[in-house]
mmCIF file of C-alpha atoms in Angstrom:
data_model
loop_
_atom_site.group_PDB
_atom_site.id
_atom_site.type_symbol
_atom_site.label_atom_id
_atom_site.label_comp_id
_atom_site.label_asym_id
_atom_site.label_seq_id
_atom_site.Cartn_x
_atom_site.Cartn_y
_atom_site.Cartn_z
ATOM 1 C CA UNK A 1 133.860 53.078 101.586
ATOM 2 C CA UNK A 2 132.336 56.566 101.998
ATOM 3 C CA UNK A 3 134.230 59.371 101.368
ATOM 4 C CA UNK A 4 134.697 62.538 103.157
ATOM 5 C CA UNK A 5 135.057 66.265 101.568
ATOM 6 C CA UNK A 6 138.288 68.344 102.772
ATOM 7 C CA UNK A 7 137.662 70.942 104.825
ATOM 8 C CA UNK A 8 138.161 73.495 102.003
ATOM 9 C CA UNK A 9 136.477 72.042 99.865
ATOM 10 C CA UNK A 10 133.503 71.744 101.611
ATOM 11 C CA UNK A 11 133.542 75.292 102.885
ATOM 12 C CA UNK A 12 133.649 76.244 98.787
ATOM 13 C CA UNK A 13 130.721 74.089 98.213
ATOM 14 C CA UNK A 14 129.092 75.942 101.257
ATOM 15 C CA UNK A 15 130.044 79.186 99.942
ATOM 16 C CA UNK A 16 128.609 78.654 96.267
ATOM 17 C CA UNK A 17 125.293 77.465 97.845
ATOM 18 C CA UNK A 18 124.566 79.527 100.492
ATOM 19 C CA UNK A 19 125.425 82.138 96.877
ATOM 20 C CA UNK A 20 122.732 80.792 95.248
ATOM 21 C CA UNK A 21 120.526 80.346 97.535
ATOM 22 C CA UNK A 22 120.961 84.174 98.189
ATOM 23 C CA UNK A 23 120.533 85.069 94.490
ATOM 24 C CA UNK A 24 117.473 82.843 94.190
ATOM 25 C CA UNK A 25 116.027 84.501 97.270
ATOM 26 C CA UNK A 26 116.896 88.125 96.665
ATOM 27 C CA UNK A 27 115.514 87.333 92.729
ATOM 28 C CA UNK A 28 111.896 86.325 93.983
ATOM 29 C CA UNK A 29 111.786 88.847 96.380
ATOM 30 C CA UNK A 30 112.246 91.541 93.498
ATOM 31 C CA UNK A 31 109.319 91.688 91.807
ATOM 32 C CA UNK A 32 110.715 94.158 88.408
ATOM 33 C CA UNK A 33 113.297 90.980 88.518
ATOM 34 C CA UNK A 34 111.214 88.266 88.581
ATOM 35 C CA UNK A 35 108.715 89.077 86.194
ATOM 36 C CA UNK A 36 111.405 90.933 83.945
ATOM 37 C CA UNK A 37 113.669 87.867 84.323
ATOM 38 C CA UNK A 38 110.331 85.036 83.662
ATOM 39 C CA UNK A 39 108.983 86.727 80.491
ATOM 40 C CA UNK A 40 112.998 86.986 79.129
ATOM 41 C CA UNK A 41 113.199 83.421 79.385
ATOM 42 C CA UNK A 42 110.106 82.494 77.819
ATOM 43 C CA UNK A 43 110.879 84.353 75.112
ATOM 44 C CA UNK A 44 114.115 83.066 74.684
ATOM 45 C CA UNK A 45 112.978 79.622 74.865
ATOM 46 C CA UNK A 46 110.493 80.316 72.330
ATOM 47 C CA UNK A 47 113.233 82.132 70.081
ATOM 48 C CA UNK A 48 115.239 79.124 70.366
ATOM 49 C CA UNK A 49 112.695 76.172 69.217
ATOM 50 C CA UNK A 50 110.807 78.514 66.863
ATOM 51 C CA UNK A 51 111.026 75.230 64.257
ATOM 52 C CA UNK A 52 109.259 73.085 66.562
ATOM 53 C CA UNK A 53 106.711 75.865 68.207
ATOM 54 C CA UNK A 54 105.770 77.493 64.775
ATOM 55 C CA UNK A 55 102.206 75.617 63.613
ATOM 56 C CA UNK A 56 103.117 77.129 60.041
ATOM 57 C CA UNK A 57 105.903 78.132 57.887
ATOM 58 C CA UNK A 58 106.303 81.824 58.410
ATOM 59 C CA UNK A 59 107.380 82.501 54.753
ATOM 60 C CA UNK A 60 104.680 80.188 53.200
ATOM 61 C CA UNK A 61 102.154 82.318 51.563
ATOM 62 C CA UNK A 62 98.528 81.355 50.713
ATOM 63 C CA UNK A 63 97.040 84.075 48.956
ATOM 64 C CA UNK A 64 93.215 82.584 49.542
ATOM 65 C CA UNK A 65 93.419 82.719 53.323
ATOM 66 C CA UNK A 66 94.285 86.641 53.270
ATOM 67 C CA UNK A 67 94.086 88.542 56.688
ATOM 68 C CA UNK A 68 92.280 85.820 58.529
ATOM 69 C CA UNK A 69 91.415 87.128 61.470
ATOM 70 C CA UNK A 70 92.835 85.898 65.006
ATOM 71 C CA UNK A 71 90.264 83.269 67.001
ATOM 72 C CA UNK A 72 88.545 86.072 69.057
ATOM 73 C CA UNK A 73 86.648 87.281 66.003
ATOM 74 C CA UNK A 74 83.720 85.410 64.828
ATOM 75 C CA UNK A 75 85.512 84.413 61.835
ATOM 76 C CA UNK A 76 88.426 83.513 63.536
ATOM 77 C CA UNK A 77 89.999 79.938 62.909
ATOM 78 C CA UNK A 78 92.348 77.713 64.971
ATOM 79 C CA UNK A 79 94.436 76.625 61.880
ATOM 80 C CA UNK A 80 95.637 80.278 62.122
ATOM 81 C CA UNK A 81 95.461 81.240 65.922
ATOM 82 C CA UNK A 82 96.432 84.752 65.394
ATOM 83 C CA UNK A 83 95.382 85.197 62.016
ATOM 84 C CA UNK A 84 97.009 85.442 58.643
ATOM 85 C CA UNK A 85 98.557 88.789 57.063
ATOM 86 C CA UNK A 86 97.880 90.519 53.834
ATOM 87 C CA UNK A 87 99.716 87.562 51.861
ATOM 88 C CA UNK A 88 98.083 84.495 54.262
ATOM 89 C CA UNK A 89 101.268 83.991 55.983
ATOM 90 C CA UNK A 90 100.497 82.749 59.399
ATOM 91 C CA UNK A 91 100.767 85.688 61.875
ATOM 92 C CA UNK A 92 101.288 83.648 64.624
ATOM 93 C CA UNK A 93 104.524 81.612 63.100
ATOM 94 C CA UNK A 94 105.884 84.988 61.991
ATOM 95 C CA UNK A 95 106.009 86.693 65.341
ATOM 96 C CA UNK A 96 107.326 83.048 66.972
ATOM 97 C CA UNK A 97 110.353 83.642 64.523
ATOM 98 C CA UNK A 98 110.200 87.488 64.763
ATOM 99 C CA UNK A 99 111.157 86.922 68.352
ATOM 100 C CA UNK A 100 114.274 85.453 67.136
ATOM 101 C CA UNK A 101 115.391 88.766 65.211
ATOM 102 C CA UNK A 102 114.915 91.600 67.794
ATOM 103 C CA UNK A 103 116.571 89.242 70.433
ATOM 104 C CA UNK A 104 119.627 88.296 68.219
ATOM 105 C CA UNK A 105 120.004 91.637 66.926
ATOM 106 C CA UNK A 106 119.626 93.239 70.508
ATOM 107 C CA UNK A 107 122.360 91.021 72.109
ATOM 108 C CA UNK A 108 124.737 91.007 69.321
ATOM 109 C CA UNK A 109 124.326 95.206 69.692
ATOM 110 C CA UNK A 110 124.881 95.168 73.244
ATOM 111 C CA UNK A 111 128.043 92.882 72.605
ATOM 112 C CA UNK A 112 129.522 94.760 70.246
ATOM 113 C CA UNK A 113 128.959 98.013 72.046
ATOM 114 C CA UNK A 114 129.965 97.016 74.820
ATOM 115 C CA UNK A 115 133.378 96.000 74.035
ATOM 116 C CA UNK A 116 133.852 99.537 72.300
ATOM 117 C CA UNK A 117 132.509 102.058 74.810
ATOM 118 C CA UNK A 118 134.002 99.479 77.954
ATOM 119 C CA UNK A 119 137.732 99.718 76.506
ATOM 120 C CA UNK A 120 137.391 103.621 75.485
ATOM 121 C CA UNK A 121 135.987 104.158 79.234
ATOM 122 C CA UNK A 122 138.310 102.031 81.458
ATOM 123 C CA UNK A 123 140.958 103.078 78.927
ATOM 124 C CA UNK A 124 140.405 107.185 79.731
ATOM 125 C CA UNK A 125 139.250 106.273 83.512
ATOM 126 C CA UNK A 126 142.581 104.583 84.448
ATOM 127 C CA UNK A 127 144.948 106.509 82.315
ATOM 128 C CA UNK A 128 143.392 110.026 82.223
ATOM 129 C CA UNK A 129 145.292 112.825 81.021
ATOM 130 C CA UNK A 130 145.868 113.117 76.710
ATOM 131 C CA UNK A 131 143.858 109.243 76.334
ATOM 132 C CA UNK A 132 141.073 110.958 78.508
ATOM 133 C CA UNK A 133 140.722 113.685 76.262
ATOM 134 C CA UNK A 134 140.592 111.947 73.238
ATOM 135 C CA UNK A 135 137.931 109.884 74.484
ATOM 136 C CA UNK A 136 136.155 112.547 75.666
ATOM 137 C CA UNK A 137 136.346 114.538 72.544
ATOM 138 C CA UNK A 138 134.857 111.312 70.711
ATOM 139 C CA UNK A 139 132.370 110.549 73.215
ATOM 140 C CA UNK A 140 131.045 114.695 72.764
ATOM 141 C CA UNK A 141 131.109 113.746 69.073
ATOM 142 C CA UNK A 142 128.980 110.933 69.096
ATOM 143 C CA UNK A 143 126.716 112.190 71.237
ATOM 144 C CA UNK A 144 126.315 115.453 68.640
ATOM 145 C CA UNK A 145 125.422 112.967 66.184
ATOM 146 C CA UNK A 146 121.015 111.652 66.488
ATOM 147 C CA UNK A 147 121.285 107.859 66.373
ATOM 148 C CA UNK A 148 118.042 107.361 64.363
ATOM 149 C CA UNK A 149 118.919 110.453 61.362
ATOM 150 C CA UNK A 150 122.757 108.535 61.332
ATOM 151 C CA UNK A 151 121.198 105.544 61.919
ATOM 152 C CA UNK A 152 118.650 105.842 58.310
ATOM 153 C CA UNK A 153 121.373 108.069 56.325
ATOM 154 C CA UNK A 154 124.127 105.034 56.989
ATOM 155 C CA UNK A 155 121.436 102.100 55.892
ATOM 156 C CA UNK A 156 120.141 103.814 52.766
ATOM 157 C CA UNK A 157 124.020 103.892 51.995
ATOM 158 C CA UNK A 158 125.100 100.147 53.196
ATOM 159 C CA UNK A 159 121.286 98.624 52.203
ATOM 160 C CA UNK A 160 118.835 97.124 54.476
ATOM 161 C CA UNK A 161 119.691 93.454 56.297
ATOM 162 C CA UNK A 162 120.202 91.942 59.904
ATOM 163 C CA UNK A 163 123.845 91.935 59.086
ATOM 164 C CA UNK A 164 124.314 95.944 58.435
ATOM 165 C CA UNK A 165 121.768 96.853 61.075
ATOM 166 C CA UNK A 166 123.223 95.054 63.490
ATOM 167 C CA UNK A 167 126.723 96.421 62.572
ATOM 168 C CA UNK A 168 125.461 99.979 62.507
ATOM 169 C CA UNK A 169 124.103 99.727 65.621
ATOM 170 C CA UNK A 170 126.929 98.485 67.435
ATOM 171 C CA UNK A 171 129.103 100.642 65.886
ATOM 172 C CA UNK A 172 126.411 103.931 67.381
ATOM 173 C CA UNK A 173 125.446 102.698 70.841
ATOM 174 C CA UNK A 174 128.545 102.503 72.783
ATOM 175 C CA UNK A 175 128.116 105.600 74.774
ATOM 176 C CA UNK A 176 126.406 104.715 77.673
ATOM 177 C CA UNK A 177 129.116 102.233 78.078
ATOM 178 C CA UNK A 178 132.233 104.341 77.941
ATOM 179 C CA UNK A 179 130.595 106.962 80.088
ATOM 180 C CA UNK A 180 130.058 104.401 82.896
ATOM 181 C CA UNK A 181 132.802 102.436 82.348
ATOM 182 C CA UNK A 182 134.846 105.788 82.579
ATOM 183 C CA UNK A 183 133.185 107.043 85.420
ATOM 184 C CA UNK A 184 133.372 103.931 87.582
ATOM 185 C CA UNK A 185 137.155 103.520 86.584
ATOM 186 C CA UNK A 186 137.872 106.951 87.785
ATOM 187 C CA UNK A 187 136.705 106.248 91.530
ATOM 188 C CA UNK A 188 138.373 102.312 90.946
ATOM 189 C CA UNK A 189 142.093 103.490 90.278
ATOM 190 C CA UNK A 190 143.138 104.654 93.360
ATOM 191 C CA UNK A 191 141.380 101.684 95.790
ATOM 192 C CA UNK A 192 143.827 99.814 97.455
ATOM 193 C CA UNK A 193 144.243 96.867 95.721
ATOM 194 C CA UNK A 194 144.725 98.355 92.643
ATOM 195 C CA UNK A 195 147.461 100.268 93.594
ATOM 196 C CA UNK A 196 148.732 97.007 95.384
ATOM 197 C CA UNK A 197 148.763 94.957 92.152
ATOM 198 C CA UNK A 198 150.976 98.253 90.901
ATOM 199 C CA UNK A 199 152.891 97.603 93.553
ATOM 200 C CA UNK A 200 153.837 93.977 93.202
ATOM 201 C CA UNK A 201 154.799 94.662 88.891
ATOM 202 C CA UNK A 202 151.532 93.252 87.590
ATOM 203 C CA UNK A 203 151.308 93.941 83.736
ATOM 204 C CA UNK A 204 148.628 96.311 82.881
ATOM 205 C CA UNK A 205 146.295 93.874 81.599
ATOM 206 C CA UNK A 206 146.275 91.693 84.427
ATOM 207 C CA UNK A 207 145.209 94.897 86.569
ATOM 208 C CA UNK A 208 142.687 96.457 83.713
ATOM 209 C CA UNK A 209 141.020 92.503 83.562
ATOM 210 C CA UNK A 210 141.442 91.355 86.998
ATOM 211 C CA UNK A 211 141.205 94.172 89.335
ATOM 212 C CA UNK A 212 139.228 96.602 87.479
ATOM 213 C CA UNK A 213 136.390 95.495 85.022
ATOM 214 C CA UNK A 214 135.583 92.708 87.433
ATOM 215 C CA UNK A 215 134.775 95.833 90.218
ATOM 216 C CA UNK A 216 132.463 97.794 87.184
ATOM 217 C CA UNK A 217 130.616 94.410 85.663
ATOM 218 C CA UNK A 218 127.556 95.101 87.550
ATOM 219 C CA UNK A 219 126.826 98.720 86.262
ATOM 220 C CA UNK A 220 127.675 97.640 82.473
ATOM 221 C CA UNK A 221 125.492 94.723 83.150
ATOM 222 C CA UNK A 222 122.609 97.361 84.052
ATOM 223 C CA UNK A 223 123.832 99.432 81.066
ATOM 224 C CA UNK A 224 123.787 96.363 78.872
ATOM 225 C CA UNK A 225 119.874 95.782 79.683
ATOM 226 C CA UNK A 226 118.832 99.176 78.618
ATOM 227 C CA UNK A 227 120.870 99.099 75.364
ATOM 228 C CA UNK A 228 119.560 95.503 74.249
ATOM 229 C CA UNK A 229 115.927 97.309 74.329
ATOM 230 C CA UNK A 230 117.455 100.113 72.897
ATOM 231 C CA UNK A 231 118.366 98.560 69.722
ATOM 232 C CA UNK A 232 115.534 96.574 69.142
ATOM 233 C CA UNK A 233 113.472 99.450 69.360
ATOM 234 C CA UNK A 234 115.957 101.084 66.414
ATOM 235 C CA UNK A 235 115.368 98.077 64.634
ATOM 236 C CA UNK A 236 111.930 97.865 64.552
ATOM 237 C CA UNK A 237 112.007 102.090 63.546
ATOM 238 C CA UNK A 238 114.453 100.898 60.958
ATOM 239 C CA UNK A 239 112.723 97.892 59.413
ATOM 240 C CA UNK A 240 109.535 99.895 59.989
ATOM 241 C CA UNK A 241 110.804 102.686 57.583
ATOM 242 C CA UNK A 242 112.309 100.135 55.412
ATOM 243 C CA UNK A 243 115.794 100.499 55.979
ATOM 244 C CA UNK A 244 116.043 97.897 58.667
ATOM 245 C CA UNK A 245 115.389 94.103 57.734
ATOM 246 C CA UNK A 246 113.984 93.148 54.555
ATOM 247 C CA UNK A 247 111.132 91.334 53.424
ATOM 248 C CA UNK A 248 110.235 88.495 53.952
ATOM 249 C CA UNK A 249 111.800 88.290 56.924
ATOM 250 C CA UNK A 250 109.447 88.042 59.749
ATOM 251 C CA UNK A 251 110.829 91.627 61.463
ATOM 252 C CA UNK A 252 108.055 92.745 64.192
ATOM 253 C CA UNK A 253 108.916 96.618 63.101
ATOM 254 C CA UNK A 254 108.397 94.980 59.307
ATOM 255 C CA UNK A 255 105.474 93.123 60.265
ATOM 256 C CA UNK A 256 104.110 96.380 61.767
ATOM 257 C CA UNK A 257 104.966 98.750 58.715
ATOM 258 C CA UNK A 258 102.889 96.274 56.586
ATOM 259 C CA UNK A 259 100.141 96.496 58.278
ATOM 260 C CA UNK A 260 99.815 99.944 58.741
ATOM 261 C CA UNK A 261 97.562 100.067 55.558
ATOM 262 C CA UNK A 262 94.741 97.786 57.136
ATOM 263 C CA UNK A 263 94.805 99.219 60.761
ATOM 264 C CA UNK A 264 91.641 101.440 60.234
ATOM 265 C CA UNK A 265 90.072 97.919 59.471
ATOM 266 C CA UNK A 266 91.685 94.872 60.647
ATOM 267 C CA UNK A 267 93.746 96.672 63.536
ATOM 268 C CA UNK A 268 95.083 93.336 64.978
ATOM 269 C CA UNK A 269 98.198 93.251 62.298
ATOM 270 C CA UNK A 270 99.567 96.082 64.304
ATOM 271 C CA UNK A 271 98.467 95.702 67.925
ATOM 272 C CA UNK A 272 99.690 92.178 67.977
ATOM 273 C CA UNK A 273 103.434 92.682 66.474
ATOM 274 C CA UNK A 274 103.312 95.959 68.598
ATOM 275 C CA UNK A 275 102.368 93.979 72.118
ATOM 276 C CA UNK A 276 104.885 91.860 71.321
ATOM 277 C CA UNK A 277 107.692 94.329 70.988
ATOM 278 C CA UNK A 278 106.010 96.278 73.720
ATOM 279 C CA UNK A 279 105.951 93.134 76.339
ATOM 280 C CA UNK A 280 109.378 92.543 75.432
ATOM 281 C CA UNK A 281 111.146 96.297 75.859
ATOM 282 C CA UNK A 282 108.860 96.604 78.838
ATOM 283 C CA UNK A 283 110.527 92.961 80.264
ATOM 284 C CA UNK A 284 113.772 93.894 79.277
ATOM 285 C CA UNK A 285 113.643 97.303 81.319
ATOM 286 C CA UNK A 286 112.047 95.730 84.258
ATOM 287 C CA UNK A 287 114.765 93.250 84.205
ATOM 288 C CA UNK A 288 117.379 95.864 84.597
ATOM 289 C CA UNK A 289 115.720 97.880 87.218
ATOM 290 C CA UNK A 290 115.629 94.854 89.116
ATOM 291 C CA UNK A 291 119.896 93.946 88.718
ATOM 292 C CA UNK A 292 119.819 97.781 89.558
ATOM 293 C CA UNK A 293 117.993 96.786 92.647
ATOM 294 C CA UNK A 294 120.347 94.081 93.606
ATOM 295 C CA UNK A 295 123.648 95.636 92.448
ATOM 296 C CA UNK A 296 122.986 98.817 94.997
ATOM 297 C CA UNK A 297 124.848 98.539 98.184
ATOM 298 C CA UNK A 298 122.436 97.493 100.630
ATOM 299 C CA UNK A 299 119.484 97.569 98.198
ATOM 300 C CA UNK A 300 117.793 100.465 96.582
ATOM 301 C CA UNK A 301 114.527 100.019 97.799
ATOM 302 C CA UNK A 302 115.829 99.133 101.612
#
């Protein structure tokens, strides 16, 4: 015996399709999305199978097939499509696995900022007044203080690994956040249904979770693209000055600082960790400009 959807049920089902069918639409019709949003997932996907993708172990060294050079040279060798580094490590495993460092590191930042600089800025956007200046006067201090200089003096203290890094980052990058969140907050507390949920006794969470941060997501979500290149570009300057992630991890900015002895002769063991972090800020960015795109009433480019 067939059976027959409600009524609204079947106007929900209509309304989450004819949603994604609009998302899917609007997404190929932005080009910075599409591309930003296709070369994110590949990478991802590679990140994530890295053990079944990698030809080699990227920590097995084999010290007589030294800076083997990648298959377009003449001496180039399939075994080791991209060539080997200065202690025969497979280049090509490495940067499979490096992948999986600058995009861990680069989300966990985001997170982690994010949930500071969000709750200082809806925090001093709803509430104003002494909690506004407080914030303020921590947001001016922060941003007296360069990232990078903090960034090295903090990790020659605490030591060099993904762990620290990824701390000290979070702990530095929050200010885009709070400024946003604190801005967007400001023009959010006197809307109408705010001040209805006032009205009807809601408890100050309900209205700060429910009414508020859902209204803001999109411009944090813009925010949060920018800062997840952001801090793998710090990483790689902090692994590539050796205060970042350690040896033998396969770090892109480490892979890059060791080859900056050979790049006068064998400059592949730069250019190809450095396209890789390159392609991967430049997706990242393109990927944001494109939520910008669709987040803008009416579209930006329309």
């Amino acid at each position: 015996m067939a059976h027959t959807l409600s009524p609204p049920v079947a106007a929900e089902q209509h309304l989450v399709g004819s949603w994604q069918s609009r998302f899917l639409r609007s997404t190929l019709n932005n080009r910075s999305l599409a591309i930003g949003l296709l070369i994110i997932t590949t990478l991802g996907v590679v990140a994530l199978l890295a053990p079944w993708l990698a030809p080699h172990d990227p920590y097995l060294q084999d010290t007589a097939n030294r800076m083997v050079p990648p298959i377009w040279h003449e001496t180039g060798s399939w075994t080791h499509p991209l060539g080997t580094d200065r202690l025969g490590r497979d280049y090509l495993s490495r940067l499979i696995y490096g992948s999986r460092i600058s995009l861990f590191i680069g989300l966990v930042v985001a997170l982690i900022s994010g949930l500071i600089g969000t709750t200082l800025g809806v925090l001093a956007g709803y509430f104003g007044g002494r909690v506004d200046a407080v914030v303020s006067y921590l947001l001016t201090t922060r941003l007296a203080m360069p990232v990078v200089l903090v960034a090295l003096a903090m990790a020659s203290l605490m030591g060099g690994s993904m762990l620290s890094v990824t701390l000290l980052l979070g702990l530095l990058l929050w200010d885009r956040f709070a400024v946003v969140a604190r801005s967007a907050t400001q023009q959010l507390r006197d809307a109408e249904y705010v001040q209805a949920a006032q009205a009807l006794g809601c408890p100050l969470p309900y209205i700060l979770l429910r009414e508020v941060l859902p209204n803001i997501a999109g411009a944090l979500i813009v925010v949060a693209t920018l800062e997840v290149a952001n801090a793998i570009l710090l990483e790689a300057t902090l692994s590539f000055l050796g205060m970042g992630v350690q040896p033998p991890s396969p770090s892109w900015g480490l892979m890059i600082a060791e080859g900056k002895a050979y790049m006068f002769f064998q400059p592949w063991v730069i250019t190809i960790p450095g396209s890789a972090l390159f392609i991967l800020v430049l997706a990242i960015n393109l990927l944001g400009d494109g939520l910008r795109d669709l987040s803008a009433p009416g579209g930006r480019n329309e």
